[in-house]
Tab-separated table of C-alpha atoms and ligand atoms in Angstrom:
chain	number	residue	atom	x	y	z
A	3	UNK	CA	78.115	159.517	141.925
A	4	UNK	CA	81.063	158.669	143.867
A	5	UNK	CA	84.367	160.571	142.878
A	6	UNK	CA	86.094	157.319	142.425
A	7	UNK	CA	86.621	154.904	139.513
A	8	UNK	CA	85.176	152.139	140.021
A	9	UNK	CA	84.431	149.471	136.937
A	10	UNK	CA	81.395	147.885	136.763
A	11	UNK	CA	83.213	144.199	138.705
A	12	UNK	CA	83.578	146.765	141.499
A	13	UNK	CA	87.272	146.498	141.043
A	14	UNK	CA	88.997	150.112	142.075
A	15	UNK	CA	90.979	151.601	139.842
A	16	UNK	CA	93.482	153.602	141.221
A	17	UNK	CA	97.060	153.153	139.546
A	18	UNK	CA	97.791	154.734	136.258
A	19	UNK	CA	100.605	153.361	133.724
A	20	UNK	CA	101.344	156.405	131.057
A	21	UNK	CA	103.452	155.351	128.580
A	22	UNK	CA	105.466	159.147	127.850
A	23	UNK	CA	107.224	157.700	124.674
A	24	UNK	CA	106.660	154.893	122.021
A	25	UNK	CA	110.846	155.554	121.256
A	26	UNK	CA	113.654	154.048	122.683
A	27	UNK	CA	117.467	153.865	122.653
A	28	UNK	CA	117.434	149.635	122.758
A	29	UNK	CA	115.791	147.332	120.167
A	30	UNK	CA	115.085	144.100	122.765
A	31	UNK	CA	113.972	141.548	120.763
A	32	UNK	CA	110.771	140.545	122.324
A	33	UNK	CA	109.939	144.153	122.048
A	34	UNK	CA	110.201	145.418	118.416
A	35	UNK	CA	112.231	145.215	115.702
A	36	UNK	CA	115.317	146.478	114.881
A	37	UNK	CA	113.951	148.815	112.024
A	38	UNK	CA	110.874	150.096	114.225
A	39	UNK	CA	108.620	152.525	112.875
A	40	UNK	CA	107.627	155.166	115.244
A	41	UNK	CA	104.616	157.405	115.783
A	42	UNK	CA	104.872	160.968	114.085
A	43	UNK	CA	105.227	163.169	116.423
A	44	UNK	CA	101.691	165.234	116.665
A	45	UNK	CA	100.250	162.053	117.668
A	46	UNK	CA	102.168	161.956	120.630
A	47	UNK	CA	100.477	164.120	123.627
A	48	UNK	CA	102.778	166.968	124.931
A	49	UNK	CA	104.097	166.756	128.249
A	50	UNK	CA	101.470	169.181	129.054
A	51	UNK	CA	98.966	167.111	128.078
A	52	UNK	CA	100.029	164.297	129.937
A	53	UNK	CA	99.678	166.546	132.948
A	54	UNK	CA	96.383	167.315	132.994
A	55	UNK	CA	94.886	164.004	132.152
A	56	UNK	CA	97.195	162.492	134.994
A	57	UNK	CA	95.449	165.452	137.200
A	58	UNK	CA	92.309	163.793	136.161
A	59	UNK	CA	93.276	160.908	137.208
A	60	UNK	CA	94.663	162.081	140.324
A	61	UNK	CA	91.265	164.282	141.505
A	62	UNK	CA	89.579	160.800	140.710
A	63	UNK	CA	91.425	158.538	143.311
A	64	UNK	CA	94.691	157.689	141.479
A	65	UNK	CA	97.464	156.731	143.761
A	66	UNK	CA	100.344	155.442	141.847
A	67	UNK	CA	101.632	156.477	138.616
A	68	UNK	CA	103.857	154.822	137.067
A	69	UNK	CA	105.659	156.248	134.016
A	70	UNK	CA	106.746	153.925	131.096
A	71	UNK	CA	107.445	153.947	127.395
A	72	UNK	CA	109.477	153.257	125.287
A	73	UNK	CA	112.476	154.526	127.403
A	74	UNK	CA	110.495	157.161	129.725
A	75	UNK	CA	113.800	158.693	129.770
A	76	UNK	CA	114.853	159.559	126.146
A	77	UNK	CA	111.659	161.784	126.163
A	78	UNK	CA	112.555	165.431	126.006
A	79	UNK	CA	111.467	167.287	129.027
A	80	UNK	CA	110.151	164.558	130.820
A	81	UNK	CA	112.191	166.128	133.951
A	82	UNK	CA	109.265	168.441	133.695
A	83	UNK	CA	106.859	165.734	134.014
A	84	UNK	CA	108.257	163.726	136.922
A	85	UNK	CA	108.752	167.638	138.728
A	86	UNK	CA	104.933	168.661	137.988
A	87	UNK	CA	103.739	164.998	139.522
A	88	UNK	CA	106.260	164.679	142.098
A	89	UNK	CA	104.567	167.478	143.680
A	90	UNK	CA	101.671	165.974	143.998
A	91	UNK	CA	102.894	163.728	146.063
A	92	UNK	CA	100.898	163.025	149.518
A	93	UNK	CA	98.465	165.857	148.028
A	94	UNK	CA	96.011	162.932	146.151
A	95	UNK	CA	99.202	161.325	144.965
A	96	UNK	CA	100.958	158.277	146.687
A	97	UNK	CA	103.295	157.278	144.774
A	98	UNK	CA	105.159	158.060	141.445
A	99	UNK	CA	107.634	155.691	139.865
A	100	UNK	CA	109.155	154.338	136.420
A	101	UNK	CA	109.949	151.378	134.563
A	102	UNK	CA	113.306	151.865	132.429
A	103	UNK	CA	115.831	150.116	130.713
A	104	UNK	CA	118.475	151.999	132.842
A	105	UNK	CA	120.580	153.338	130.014
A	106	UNK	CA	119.945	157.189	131.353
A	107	UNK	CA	119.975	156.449	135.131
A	108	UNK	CA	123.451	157.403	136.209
A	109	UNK	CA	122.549	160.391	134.716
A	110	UNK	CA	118.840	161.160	136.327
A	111	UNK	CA	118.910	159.055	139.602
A	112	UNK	CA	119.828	161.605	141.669
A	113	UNK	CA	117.002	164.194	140.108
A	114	UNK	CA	114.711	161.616	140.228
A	115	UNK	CA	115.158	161.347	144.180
A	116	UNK	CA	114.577	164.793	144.512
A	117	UNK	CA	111.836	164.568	143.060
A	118	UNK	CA	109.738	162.143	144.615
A	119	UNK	CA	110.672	159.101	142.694
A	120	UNK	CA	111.841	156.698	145.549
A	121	UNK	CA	111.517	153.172	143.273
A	122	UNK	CA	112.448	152.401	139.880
A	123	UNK	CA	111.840	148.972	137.790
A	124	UNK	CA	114.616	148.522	135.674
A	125	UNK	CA	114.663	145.995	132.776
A	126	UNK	CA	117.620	143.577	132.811
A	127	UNK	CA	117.658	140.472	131.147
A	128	UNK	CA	121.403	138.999	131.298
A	129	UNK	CA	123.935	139.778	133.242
A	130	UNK	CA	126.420	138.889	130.346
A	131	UNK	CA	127.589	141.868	128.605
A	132	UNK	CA	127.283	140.067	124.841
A	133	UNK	CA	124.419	138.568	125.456
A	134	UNK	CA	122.784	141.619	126.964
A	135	UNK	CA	123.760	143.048	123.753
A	136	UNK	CA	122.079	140.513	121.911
A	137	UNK	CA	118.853	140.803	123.557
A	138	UNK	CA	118.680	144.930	123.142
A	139	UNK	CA	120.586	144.613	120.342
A	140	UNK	CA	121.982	148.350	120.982
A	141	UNK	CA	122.462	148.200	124.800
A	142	UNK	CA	125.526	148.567	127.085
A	143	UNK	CA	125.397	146.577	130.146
A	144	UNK	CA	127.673	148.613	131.943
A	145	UNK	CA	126.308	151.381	131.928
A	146	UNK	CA	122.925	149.988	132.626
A	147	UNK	CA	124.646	148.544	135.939
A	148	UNK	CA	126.057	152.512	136.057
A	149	UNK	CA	122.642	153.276	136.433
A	150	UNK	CA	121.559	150.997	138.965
A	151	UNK	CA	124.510	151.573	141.605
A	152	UNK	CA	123.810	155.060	141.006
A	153	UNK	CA	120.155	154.795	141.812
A	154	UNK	CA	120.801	152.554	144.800
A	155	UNK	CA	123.443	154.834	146.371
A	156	UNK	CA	120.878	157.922	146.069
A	157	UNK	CA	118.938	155.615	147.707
A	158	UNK	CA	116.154	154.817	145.123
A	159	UNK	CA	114.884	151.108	145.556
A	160	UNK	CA	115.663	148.949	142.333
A	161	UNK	CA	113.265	146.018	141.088
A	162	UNK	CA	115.053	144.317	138.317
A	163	UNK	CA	112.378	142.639	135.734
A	164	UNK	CA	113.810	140.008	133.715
A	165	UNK	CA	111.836	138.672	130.816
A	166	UNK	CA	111.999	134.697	130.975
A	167	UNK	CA	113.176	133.384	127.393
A	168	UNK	CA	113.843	130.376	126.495
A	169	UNK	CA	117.278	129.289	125.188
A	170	UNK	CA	118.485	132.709	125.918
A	171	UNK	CA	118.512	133.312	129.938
A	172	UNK	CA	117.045	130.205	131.497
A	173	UNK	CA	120.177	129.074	132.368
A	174	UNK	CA	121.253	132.786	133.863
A	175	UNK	CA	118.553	133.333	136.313
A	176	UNK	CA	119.891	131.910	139.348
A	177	UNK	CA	123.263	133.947	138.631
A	178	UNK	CA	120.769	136.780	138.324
A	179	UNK	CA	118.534	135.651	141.762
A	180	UNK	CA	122.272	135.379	143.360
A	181	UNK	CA	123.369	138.771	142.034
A	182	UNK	CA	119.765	140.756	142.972
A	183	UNK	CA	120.112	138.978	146.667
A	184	UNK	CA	123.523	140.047	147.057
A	185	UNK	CA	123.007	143.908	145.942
A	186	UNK	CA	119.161	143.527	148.033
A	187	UNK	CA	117.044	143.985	144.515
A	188	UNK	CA	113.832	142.602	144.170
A	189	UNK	CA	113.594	140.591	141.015
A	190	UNK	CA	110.450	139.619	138.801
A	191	UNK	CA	110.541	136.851	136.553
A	192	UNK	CA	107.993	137.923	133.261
A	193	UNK	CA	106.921	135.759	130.815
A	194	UNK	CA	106.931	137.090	127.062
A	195	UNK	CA	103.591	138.580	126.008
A	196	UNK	CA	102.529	138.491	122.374
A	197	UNK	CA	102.388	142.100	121.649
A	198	UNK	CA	103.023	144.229	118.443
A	199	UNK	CA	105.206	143.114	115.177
A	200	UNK	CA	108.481	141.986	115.969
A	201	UNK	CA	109.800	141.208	112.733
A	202	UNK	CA	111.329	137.957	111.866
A	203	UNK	CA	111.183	136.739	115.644
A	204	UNK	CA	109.260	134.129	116.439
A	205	UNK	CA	107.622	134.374	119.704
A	206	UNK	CA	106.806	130.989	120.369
A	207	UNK	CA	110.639	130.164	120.211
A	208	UNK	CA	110.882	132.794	122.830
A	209	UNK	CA	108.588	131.587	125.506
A	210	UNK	CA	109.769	130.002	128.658
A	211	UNK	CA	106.382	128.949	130.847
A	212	UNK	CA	107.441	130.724	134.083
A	213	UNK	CA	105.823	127.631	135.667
A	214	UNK	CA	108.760	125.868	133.868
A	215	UNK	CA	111.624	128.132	135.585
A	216	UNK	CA	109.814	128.009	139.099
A	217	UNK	CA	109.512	124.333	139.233
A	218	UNK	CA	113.602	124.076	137.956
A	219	UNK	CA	114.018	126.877	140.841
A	220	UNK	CA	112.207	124.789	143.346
A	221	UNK	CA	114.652	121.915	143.280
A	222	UNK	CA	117.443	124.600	144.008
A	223	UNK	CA	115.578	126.766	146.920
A	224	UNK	CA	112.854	126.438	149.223
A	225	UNK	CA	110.061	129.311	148.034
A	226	UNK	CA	107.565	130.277	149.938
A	227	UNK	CA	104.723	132.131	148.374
A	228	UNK	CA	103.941	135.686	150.496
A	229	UNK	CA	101.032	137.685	150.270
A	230	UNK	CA	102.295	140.533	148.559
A	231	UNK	CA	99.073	142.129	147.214
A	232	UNK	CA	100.090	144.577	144.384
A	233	UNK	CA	96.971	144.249	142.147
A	234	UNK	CA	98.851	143.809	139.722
A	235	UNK	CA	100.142	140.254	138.113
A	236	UNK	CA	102.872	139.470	140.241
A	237	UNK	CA	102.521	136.634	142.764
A	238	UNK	CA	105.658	136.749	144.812
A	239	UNK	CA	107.608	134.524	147.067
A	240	UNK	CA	110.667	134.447	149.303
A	241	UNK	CA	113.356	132.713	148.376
A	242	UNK	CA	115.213	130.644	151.607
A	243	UNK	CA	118.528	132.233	152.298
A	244	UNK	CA	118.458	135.283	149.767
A	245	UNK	CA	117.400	138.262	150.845
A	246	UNK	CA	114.633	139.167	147.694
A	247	UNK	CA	111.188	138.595	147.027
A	248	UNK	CA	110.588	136.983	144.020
A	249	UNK	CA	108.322	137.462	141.270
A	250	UNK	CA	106.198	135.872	138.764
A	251	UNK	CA	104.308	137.329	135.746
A	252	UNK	CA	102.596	134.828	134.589
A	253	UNK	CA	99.841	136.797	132.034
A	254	UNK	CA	99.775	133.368	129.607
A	255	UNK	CA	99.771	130.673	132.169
A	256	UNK	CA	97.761	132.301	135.444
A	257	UNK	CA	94.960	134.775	135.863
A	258	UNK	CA	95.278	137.630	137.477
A	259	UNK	CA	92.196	139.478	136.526
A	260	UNK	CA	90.107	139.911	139.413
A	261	UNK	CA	92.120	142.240	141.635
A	262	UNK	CA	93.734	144.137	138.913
A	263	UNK	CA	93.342	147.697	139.984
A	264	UNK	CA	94.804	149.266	136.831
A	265	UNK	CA	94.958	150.753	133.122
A	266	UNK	CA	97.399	152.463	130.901
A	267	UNK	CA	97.574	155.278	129.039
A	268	UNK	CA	99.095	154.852	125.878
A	269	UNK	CA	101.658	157.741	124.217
A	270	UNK	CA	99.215	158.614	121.928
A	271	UNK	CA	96.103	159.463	124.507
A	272	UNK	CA	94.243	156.039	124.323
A	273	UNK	CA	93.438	155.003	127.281
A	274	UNK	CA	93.309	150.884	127.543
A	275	UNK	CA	91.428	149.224	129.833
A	276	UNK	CA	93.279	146.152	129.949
A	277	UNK	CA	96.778	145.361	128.694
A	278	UNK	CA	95.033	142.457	126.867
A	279	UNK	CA	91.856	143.787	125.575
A	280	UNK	CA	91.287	146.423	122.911
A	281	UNK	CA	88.607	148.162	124.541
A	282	UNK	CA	89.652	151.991	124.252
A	283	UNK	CA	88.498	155.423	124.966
A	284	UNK	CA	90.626	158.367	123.213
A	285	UNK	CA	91.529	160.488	125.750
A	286	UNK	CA	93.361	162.701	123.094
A	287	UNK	CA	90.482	163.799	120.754
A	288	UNK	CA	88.320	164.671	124.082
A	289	UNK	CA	91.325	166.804	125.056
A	290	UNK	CA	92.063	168.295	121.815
A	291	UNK	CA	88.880	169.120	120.626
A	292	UNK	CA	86.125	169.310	123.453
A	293	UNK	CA	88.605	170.481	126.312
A	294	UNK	CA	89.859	169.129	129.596
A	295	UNK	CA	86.758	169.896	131.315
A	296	UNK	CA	85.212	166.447	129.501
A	297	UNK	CA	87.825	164.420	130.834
A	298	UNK	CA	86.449	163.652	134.163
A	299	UNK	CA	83.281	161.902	132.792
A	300	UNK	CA	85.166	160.238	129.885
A	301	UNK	CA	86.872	158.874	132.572
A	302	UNK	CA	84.141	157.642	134.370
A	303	UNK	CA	82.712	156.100	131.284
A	304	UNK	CA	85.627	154.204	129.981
A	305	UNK	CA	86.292	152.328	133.594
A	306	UNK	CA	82.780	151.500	133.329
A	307	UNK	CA	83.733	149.010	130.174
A	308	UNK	CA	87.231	147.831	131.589
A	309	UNK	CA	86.794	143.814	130.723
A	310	UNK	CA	86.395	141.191	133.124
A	311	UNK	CA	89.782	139.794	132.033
A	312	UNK	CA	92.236	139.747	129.216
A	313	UNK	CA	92.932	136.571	126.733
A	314	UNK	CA	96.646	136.342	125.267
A	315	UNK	CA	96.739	133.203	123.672
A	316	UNK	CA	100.110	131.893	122.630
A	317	UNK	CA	100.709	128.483	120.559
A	318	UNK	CA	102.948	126.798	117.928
A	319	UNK	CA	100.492	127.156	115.103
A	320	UNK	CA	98.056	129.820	115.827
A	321	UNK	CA	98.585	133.499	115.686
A	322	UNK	CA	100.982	134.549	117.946
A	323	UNK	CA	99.740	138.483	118.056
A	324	UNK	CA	96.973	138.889	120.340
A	325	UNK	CA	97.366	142.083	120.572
A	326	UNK	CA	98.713	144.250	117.619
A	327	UNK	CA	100.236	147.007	119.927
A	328	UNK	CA	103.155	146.886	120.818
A	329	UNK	CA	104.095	147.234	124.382
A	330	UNK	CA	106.476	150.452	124.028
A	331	UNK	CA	103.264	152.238	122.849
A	332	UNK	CA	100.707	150.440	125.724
A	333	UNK	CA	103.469	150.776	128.624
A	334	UNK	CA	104.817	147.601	130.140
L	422	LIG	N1	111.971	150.791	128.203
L	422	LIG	C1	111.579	150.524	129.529
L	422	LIG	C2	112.062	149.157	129.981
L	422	LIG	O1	112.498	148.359	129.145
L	422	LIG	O2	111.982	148.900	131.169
L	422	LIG	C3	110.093	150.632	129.767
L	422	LIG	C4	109.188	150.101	128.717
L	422	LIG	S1	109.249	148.351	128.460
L	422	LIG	C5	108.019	148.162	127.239
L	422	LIG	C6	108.509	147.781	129.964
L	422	LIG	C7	108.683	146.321	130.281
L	422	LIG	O3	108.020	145.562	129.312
L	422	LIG	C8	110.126	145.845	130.280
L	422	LIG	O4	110.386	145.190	131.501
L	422	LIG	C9	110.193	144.875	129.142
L	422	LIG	O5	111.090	143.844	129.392
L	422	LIG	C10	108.768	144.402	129.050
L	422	LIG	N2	108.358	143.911	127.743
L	422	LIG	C11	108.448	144.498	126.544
L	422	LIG	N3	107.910	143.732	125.578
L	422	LIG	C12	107.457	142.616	126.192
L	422	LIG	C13	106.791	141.431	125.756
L	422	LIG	N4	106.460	141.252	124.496
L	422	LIG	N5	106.488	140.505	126.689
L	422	LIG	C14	106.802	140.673	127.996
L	422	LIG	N6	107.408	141.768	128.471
L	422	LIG	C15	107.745	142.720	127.591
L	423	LIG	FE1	113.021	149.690	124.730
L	423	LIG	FE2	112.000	148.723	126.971
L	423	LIG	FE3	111.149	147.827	124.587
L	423	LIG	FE4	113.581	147.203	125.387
L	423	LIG	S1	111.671	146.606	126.387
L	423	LIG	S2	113.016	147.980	123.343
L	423	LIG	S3	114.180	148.971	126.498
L	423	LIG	S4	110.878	149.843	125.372
């Protein structure tokens, strides 16, 4: 058997999301709601845990890990975390990196360098400080832009990802493209995915067709599409005169199945194949009750069933849940 996981379309799967945390310090709207209900605490794996199934991971071809959450950085002793990987950098590991809202950067960038961690996605959907408010309802823009110099001027590359919504930042994303070209941060462009219970929002009200913004962007610039292969859902392009590549995730309007070279770990040790499929190994109850040393073929096992492809489905009358995780728990 080879030592690598490879699914059963051939597709190599060598980049892990982990998602360290279902909490966070914002409430964005497309995210949860305001009154969230998190996991009890034993059902989140320790930071030890975590470990060794990323080792797993890592002795089976991994590459890139990319930490999420929730905020990756609320979790307590996640420094810990990002030390124990960062060292495995260039010995199995290529690359580790996060996605955050930015709220603790100022405070971690530096550590972060030092550790390995030489990109960052950070979330930013308005440059406005009220309606940045609005969005996370509990956010502070300026120190989210805190964050970002900081990171920059340690010398961490930023990728802003904006969520596309409609009536709330269509009209701001070209003051954003102008702002990311100016500082030299990529920028992706992500349309809203129907995941988890988000209260009394509405989610069809929320989404923009990214198809929508890039024809309205077209007029404007001259885009031409590069091949950027990340395996991931992004198609990117180069924008005439700025000096970013953009991107599109388009999950509801474009397929991106076939090269996807990925799955997630969830907070709570379920490993999902695809972001928008429920099929599901529990990494956790191997680990807890047969031991580590089952991992490895779990492993093996569960890429076997990764699906071919995912199917969100988002309309005005149908339901607009495909997926009844929410993304804090799954790792965006
Ligand atoms: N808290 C961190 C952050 O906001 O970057 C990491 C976790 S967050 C779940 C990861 C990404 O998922 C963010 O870029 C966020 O905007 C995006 N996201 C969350 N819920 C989403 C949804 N329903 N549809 C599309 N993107 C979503
Ligand atoms: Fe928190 Fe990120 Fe979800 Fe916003 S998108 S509520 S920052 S986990």
């Amino acid at each position: 058997m080879s030592n690598q996981l490879i699914d059963s379309f051939g597709r190599e799967v060598n980049y892990l999301r982990v998602s360290v945390t279902d909490r966070c310090d914002f409430r964005c709207t497309y995210c949860m709601s305001e009154n969230m209900t998190f996991l009890p605490k034993k059902d989140i794996l320790s930071l030890e845990e975590l470990e060794t199934i990323c080792n797993v991971f890592i002795k089976l071809g991994t590459k890139k890990i990319r930490l999420t959450g929730g905020e990756p950085l609320v979790r307590k002793g996640i420094l810990n975390l990002i030390k124990n990987l960062g060292n495995k950098i260039g010995d199995g590991l290529d690359e580790l990196t996060l996605t955050t809202n930015g709220s603790q950067l100022e405070k971690y960038a530096e550590i972060l360098k030092e550790n390995g961690v030489n990109r960052v996605n950070v979330s930013l959907d308005h440059l406005d400080p009220s309606k940045f408010r609005e969005i996370t309802r509990w956010g502070d823009l300026d120190k989210v832009l805190a964050g970002i110099e900081k990171a920059k001027s340690v010398g961490i590359k930023v990728k802003i990802n904006t969520v596309a919504l409609k009536d709330f930042n269509e009209n701001n994303i070209l003051q954003m493209i102008e702002w990311c070209s100016l500082n030299e941060y990529d920028m992706t462009l992500i349309e809203v995915m129907p995941m988890g219970d988000i209260g009394s929002e509405n989610r069809f009200n929320q989404y923009l067709p990214l198809s929508e913004v890039k024809k309205r962007l077209s007029k404007k610039f001259k885009l031409t599409n590069i091949p950027k292969k990340t395996g991931g859902p992004a198609r990117y392009y180069k924008i005439e005169g700025k000096k970013i590549d953009l991107g599109f995730i388009t999950p509801l309007t474009h397929n991106f199945c076939e090269s996807c070279n990925r799955v997630r770990l969830t907070c709570t040790g379920i490993l999902y194949m695809c972001l928008g499929q429920d099929d599901n190994v529990d990494l956790k109850s191997i680990l807890r009750n047969k031991g580590s040393y089952f991992l490895e073929n779990s492993l093996f096992k569960a890429i076997s069933k990764k699906p071919k492809g995912h199917d969100f489905n988002i309309s005005k009358s149908g339901i607009n849940i495909s997926s009844n995780r929410h993304m804090s728990v799954t790792g965006g």
